[in-house]
mmCIF file of C-alpha atoms in Angstrom:
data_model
loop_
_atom_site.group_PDB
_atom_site.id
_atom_site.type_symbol
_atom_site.label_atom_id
_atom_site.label_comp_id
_atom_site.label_asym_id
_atom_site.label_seq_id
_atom_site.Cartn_x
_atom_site.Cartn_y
_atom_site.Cartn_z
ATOM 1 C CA UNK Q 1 50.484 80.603 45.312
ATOM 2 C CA UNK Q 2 48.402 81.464 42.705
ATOM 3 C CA UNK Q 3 45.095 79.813 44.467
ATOM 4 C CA UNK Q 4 45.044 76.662 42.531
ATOM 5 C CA UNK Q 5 45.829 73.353 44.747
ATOM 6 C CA UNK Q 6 47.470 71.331 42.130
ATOM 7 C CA UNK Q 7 47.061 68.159 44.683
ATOM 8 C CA UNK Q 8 43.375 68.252 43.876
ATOM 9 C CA UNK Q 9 43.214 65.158 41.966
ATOM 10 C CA UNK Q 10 44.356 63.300 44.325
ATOM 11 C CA UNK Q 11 42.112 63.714 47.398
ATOM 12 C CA UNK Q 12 40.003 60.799 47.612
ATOM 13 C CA UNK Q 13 36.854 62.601 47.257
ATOM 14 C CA UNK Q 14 37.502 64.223 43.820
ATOM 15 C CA UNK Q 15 38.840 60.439 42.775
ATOM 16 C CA UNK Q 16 35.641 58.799 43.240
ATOM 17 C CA UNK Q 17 34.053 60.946 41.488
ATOM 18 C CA UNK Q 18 36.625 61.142 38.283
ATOM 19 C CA UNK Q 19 36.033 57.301 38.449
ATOM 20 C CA UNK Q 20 32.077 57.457 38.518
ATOM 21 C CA UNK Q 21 31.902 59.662 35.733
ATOM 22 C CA UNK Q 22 34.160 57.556 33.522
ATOM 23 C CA UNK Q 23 32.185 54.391 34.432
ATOM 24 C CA UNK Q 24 28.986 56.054 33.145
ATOM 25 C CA UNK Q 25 30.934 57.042 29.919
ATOM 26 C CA UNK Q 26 31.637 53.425 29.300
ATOM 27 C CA UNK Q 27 27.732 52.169 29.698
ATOM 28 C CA UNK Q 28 26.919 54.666 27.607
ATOM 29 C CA UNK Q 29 29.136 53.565 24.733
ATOM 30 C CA UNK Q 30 28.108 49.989 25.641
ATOM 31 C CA UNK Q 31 24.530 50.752 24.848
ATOM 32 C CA UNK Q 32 24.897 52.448 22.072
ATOM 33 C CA UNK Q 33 26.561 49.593 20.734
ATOM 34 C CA UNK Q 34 24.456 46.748 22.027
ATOM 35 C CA UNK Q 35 21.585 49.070 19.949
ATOM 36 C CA UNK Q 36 23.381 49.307 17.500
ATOM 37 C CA UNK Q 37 24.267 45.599 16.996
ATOM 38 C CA UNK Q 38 20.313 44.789 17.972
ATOM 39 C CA UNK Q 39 19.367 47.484 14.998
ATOM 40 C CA UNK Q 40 21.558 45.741 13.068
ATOM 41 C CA UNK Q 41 20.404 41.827 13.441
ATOM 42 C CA UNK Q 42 16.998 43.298 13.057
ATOM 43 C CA UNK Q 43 18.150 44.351 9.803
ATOM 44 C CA UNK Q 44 18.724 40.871 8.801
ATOM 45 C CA UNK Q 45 17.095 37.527 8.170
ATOM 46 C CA UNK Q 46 17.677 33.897 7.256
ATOM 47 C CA UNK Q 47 16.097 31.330 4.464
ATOM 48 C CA UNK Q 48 17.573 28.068 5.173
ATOM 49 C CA UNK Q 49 17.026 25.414 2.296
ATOM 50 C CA UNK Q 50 14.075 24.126 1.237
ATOM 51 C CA UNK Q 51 12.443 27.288 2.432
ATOM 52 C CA UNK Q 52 11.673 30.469 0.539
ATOM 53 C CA UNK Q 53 10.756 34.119 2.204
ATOM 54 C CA UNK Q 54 8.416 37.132 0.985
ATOM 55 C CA UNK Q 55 8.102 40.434 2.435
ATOM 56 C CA UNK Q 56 4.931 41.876 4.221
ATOM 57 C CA UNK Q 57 5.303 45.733 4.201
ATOM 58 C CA UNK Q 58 3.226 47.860 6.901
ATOM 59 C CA UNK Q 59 2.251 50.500 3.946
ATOM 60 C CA UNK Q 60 2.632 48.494 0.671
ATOM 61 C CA UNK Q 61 1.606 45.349 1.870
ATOM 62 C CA UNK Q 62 2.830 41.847 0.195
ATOM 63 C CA UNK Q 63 5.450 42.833 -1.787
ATOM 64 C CA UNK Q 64 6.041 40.722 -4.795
ATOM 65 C CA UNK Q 65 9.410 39.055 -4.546
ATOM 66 C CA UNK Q 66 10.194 35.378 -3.663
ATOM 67 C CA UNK Q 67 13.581 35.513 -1.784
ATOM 68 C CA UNK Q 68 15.260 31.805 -1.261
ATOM 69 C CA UNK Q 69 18.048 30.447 0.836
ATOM 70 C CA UNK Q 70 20.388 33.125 2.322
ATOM 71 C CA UNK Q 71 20.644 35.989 4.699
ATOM 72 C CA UNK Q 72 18.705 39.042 3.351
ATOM 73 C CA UNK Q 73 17.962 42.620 4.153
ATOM 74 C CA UNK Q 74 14.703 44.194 5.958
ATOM 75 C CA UNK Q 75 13.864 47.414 7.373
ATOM 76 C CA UNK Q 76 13.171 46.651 11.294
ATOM 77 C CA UNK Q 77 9.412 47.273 12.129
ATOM 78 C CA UNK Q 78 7.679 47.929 8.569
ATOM 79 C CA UNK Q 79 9.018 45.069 6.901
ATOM 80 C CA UNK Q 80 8.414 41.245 8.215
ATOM 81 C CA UNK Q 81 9.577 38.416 6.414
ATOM 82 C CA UNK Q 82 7.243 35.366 5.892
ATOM 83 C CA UNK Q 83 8.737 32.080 5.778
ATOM 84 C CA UNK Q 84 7.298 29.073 3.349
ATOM 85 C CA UNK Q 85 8.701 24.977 3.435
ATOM 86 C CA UNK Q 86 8.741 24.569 -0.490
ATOM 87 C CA UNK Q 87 10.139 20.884 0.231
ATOM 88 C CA UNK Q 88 7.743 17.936 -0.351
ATOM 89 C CA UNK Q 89 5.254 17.440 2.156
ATOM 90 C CA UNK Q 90 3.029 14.551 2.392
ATOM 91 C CA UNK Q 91 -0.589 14.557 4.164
ATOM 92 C CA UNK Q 92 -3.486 12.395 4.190
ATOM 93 C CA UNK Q 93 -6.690 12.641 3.530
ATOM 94 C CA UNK Q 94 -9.775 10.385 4.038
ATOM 95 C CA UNK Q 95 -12.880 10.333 2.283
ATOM 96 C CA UNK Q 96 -15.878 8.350 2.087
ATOM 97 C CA UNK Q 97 -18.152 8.546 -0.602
ATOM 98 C CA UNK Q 98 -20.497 6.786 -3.003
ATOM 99 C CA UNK Q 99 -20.056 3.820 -5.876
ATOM 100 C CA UNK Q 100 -21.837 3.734 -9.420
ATOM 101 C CA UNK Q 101 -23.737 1.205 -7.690
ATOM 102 C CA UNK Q 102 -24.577 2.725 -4.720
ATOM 103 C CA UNK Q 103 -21.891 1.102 -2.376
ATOM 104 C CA UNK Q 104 -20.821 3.039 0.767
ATOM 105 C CA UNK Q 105 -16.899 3.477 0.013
ATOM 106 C CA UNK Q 106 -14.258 4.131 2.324
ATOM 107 C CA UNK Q 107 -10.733 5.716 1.028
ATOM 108 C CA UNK Q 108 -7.735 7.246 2.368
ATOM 109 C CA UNK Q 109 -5.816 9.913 -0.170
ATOM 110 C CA UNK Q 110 -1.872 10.067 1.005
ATOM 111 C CA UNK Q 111 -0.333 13.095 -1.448
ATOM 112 C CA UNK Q 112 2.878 14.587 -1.613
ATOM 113 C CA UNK Q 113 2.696 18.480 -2.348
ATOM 114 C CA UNK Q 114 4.932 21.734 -2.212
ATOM 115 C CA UNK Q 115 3.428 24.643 -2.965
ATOM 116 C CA UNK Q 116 4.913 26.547 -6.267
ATOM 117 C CA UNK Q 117 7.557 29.510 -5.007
ATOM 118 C CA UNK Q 118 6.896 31.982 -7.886
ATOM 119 C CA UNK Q 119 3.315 32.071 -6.743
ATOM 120 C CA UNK Q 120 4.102 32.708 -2.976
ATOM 121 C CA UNK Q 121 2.536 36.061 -2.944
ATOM 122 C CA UNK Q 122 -0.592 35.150 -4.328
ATOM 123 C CA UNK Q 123 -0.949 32.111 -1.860
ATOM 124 C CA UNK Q 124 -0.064 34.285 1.036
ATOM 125 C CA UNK Q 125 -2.700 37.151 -0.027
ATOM 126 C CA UNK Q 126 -5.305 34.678 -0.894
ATOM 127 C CA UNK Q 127 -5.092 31.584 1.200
ATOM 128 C CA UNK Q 128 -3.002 32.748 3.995
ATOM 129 C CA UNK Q 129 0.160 30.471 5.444
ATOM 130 C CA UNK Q 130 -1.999 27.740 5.790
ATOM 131 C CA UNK Q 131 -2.604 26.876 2.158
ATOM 132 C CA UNK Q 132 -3.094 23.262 2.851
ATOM 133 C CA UNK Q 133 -5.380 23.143 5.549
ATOM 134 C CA UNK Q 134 -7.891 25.248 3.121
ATOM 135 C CA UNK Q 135 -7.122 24.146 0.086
ATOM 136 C CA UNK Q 136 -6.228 20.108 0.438
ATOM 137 C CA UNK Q 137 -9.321 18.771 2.038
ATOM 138 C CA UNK Q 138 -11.912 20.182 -0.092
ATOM 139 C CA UNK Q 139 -10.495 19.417 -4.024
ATOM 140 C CA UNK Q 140 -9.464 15.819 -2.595
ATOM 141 C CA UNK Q 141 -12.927 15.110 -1.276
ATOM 142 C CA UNK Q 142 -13.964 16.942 -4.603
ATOM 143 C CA UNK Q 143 -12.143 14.772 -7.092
ATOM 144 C CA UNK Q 144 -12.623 11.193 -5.120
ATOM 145 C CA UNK Q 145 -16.631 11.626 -5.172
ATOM 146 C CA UNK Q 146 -16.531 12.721 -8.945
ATOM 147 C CA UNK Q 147 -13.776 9.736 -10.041
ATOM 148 C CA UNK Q 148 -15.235 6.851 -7.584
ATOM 149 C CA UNK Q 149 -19.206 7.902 -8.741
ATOM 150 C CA UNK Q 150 -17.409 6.981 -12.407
ATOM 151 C CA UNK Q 151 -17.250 3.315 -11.122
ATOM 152 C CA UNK Q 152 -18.905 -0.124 -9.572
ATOM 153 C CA UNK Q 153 -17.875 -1.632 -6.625
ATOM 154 C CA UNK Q 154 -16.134 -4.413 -8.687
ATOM 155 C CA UNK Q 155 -14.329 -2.266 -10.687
ATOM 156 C CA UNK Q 156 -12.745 -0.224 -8.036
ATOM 157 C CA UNK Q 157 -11.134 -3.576 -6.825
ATOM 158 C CA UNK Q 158 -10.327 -5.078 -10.227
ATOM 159 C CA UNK Q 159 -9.453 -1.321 -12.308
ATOM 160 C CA UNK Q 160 -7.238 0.204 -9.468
ATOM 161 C CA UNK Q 161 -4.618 1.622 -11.291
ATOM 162 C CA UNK Q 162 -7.001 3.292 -14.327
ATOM 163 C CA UNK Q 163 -8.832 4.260 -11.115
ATOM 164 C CA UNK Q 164 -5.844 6.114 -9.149
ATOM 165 C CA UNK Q 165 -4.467 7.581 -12.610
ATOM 166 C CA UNK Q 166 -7.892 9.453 -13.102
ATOM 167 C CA UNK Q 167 -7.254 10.573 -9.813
ATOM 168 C CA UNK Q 168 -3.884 11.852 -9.998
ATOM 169 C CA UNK Q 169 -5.009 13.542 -13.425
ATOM 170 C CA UNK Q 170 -7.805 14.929 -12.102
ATOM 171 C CA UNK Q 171 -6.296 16.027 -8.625
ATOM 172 C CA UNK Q 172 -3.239 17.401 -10.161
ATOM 173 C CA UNK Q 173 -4.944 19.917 -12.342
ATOM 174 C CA UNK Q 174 -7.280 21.232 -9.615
ATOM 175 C CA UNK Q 175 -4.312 21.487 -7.179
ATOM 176 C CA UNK Q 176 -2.665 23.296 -9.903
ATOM 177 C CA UNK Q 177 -5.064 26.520 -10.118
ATOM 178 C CA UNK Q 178 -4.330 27.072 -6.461
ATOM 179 C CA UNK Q 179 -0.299 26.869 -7.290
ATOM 180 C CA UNK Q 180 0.340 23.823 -5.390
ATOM 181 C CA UNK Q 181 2.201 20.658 -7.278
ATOM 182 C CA UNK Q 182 1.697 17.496 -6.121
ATOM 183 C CA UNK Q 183 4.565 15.393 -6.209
ATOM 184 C CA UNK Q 184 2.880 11.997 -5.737
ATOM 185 C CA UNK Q 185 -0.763 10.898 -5.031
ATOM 186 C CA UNK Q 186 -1.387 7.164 -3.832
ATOM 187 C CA UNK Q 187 -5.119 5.192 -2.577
ATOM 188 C CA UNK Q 188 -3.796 3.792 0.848
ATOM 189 C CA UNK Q 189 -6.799 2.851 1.934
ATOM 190 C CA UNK Q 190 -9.854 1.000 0.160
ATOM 191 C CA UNK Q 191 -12.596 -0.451 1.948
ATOM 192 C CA UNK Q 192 -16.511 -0.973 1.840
ATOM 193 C CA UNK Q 193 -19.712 -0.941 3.573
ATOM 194 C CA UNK Q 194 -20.913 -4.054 5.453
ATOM 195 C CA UNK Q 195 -23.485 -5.055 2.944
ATOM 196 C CA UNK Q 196 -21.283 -5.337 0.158
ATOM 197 C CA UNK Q 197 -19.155 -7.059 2.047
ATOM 198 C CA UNK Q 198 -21.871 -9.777 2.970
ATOM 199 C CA UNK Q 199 -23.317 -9.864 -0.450
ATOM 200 C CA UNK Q 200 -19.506 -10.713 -1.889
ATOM 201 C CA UNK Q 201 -19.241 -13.531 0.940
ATOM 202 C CA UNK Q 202 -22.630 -14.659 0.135
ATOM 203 C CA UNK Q 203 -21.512 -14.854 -3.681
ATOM 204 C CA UNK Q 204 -18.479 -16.684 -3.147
ATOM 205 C CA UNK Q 205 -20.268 -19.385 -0.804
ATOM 206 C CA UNK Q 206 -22.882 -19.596 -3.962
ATOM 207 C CA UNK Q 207 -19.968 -19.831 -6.235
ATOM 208 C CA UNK Q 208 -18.252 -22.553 -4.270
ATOM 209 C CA UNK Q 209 -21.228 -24.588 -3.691
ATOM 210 C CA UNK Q 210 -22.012 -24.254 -7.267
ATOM 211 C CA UNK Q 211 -18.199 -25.454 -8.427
ATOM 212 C CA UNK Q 212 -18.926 -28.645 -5.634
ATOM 213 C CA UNK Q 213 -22.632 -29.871 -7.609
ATOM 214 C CA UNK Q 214 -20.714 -29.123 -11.083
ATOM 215 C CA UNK Q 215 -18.304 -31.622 -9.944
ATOM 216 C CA UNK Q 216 -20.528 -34.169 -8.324
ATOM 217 C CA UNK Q 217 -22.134 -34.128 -11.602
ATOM 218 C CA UNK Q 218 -18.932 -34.487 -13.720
ATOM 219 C CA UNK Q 219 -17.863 -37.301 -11.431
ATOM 220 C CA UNK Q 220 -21.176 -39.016 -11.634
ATOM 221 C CA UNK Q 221 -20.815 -38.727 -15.580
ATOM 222 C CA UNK Q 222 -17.713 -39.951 -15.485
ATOM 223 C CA UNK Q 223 -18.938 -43.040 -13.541
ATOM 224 C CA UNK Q 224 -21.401 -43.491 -15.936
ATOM 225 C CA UNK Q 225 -19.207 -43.268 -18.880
ATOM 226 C CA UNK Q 226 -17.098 -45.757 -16.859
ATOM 227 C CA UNK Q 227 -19.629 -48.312 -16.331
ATOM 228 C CA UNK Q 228 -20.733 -48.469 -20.142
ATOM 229 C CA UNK Q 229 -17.420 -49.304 -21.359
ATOM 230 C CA UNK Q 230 -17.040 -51.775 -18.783
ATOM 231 C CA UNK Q 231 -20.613 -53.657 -19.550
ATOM 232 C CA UNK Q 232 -19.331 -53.106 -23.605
ATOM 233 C CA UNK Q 233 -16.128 -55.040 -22.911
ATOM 234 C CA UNK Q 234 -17.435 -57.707 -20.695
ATOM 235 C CA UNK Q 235 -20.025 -58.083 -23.351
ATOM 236 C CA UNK Q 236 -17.085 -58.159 -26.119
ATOM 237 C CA UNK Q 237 -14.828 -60.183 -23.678
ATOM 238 C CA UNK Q 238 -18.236 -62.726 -23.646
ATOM 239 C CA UNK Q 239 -19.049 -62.915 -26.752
ATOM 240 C CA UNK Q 240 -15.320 -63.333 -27.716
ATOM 241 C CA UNK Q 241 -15.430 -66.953 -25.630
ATOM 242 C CA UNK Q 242 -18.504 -67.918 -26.873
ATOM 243 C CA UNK Q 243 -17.419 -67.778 -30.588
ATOM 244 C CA UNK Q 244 -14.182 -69.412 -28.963
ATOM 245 C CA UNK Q 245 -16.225 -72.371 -27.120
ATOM 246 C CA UNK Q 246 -18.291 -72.842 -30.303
ATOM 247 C CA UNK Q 247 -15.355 -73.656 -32.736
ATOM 248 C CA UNK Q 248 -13.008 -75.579 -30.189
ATOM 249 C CA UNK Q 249 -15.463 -76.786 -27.922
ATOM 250 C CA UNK Q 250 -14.045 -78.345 -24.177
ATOM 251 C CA UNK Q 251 -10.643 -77.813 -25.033
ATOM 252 C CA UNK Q 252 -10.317 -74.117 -24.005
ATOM 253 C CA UNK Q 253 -12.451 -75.172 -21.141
ATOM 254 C CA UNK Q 254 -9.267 -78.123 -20.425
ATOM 255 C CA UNK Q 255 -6.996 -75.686 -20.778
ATOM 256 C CA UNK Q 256 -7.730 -73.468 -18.444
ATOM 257 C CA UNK Q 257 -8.168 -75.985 -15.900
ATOM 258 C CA UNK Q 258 -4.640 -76.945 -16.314
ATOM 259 C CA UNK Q 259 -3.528 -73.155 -16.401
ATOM 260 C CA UNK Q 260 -5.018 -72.667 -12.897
ATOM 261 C CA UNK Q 261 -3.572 -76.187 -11.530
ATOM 262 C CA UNK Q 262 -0.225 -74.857 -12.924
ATOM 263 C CA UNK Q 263 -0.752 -71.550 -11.019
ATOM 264 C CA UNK Q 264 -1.821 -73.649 -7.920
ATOM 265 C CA UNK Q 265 0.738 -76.001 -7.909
ATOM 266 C CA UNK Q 266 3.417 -73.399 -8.150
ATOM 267 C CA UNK Q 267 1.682 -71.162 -5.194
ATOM 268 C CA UNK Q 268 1.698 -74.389 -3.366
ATOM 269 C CA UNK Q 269 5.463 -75.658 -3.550
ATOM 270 C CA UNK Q 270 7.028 -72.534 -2.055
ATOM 271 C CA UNK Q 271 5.116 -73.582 1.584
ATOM 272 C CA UNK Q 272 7.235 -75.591 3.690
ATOM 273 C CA UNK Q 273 4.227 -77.768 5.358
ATOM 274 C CA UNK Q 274 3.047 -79.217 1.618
ATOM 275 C CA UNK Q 275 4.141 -82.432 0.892
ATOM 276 C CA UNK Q 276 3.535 -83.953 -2.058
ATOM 277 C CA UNK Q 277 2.939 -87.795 -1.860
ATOM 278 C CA UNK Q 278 2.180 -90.095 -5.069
ATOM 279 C CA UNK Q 279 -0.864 -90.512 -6.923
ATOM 280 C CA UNK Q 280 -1.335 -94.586 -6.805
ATOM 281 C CA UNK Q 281 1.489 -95.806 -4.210
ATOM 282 C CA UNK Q 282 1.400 -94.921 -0.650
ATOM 283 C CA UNK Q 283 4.510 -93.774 1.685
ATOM 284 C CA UNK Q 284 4.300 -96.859 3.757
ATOM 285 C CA UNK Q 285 4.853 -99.646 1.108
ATOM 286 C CA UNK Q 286 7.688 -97.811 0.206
ATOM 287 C CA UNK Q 287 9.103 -98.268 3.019
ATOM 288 C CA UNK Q 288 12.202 -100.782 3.395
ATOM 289 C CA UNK Q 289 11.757 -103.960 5.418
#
């Protein structure tokens, strides 16, 4: 009546498009909020333990904070967080280098290091991420040279330990200007060139074959020594009879005759084909009739 159709919501056509429109509302809203969720995780980061974080700012550039474990704030795009392991980490390092005597040595550095937190900007401006790589390498092949020059070949074997504590004490305070700490510092590995080697086998044959004569010669002395006193107490033993045989004459002689039958006799009675027969009668005129 008045020129309005008041069905008009209801034809199909007008439907569709009611629905349309109210579908691209609701994408809308969704993508607002996914960006504004995605804005928002941008907005945050993580330091899980053992780590710590610092901040590298598009227009200041390292900022000077240390932040540790936790969730922490950022501004998406200008601000990136840098991520450090401050935990103990160990790495290895071989050198080879020169003795006080000129020996070719061999050795293998394991060290246990973190680097120091409060000094994580500097590192990171200075030495980059990769601290170690740089930084490790060159004061460990530093120290070893300067400590192992210190010493002979011998000594290195026999002094270990005074050997590894210069080490430590002199690896530990050139680590230190860097702002690393090491946590532990061990020599794994300790060998030496193949002349030394042969020169130390070539000793010890010497020093065996020398301990062999010594003894040869002790033994012979020995021998000797043994011999002397035997001659002295056969000459004792000798003269002993002699003095005997002078003052008793033929008796001692006797009597050790009879000694010896004594010794025979008994020897003789314990065999069972010995008979003994009588010294002036024989068996057969014993015999009865």
């Amino acid at each position: 009546s008045s020129g309005i159709n008041a069905e008009w919501p209801l034809r199909p056509g007008n439907f569709e498009l009611g629905s349309t429109i109210s579908m691209n509302k609701l994408m809308t809203a969704l993508g607002v909020g996914a960006v504004v969720m995605g804005s928002a995780g941008q907005c945050l980061y993580n330091v899980d333990a053992g780590e710590a974080a610092i901040i590298f700012d598009k227009f200041a550039g390292v900022k000077s904070g240390v932040y540790g474990e936790g969730t922490h704030f950022r501004i998406p795009i200008i601000q990136e967080p840098i991520i450090f392991d401050i935990k103990s980490c160990p790495r290895s390092v071989a050198v080879k280098t020169g003795s006080k005597d000129l020996q070719t040595v061999d050795l293998t550095l394991r060290i246990l290091f973190h680097p120091d937190p409060t000094l994580l900007p500097s590192i990171y401006t200075n030495l980059g991420k990769d601290y170690d790589e740089r930084i490790l390498p060159s004061i460990v092949n530093e120290v070893l040279k300067s400590v192992v020059a210190k010493y002979d070949a011998s000594e290195l074997i026999t002094q270990r330990d005074a050997v590894s504590q210069n080490v430590a004490d002199n690896l530990t305070a050139r680590a230190k200007t860097f702002g690393i700490f090491l946590d532990d510092i061990s020599i794994t590995h300790l060998t030496f060139g193949q002349d030394f080697v042969r020169a130390v086998e070539s000793k010890q044959v010497a020093q065996q074959e020398a301990e062999k004569a010594r003894f040869h010669v002790e033994k012979a002395e020995y021998e000797k020594e043994a011999a002397i006193l035997t001659a002295e107490g056969d000459a004792i033993a000798a003269k002993m009879l002699s003095n005997a045989f002078n003052k008793v004459g033929d008796s001692l002689i006797e009597l050790r005759k009879m000694e010896a039958a004594e010794e025979i006799a008994r020897n003789l009675s314990y065999s069972k084909n010995v008979t003994y027969l009588p010294k002036d009668k024989g068996m057969l005129l014993n015999l009865p009739a």
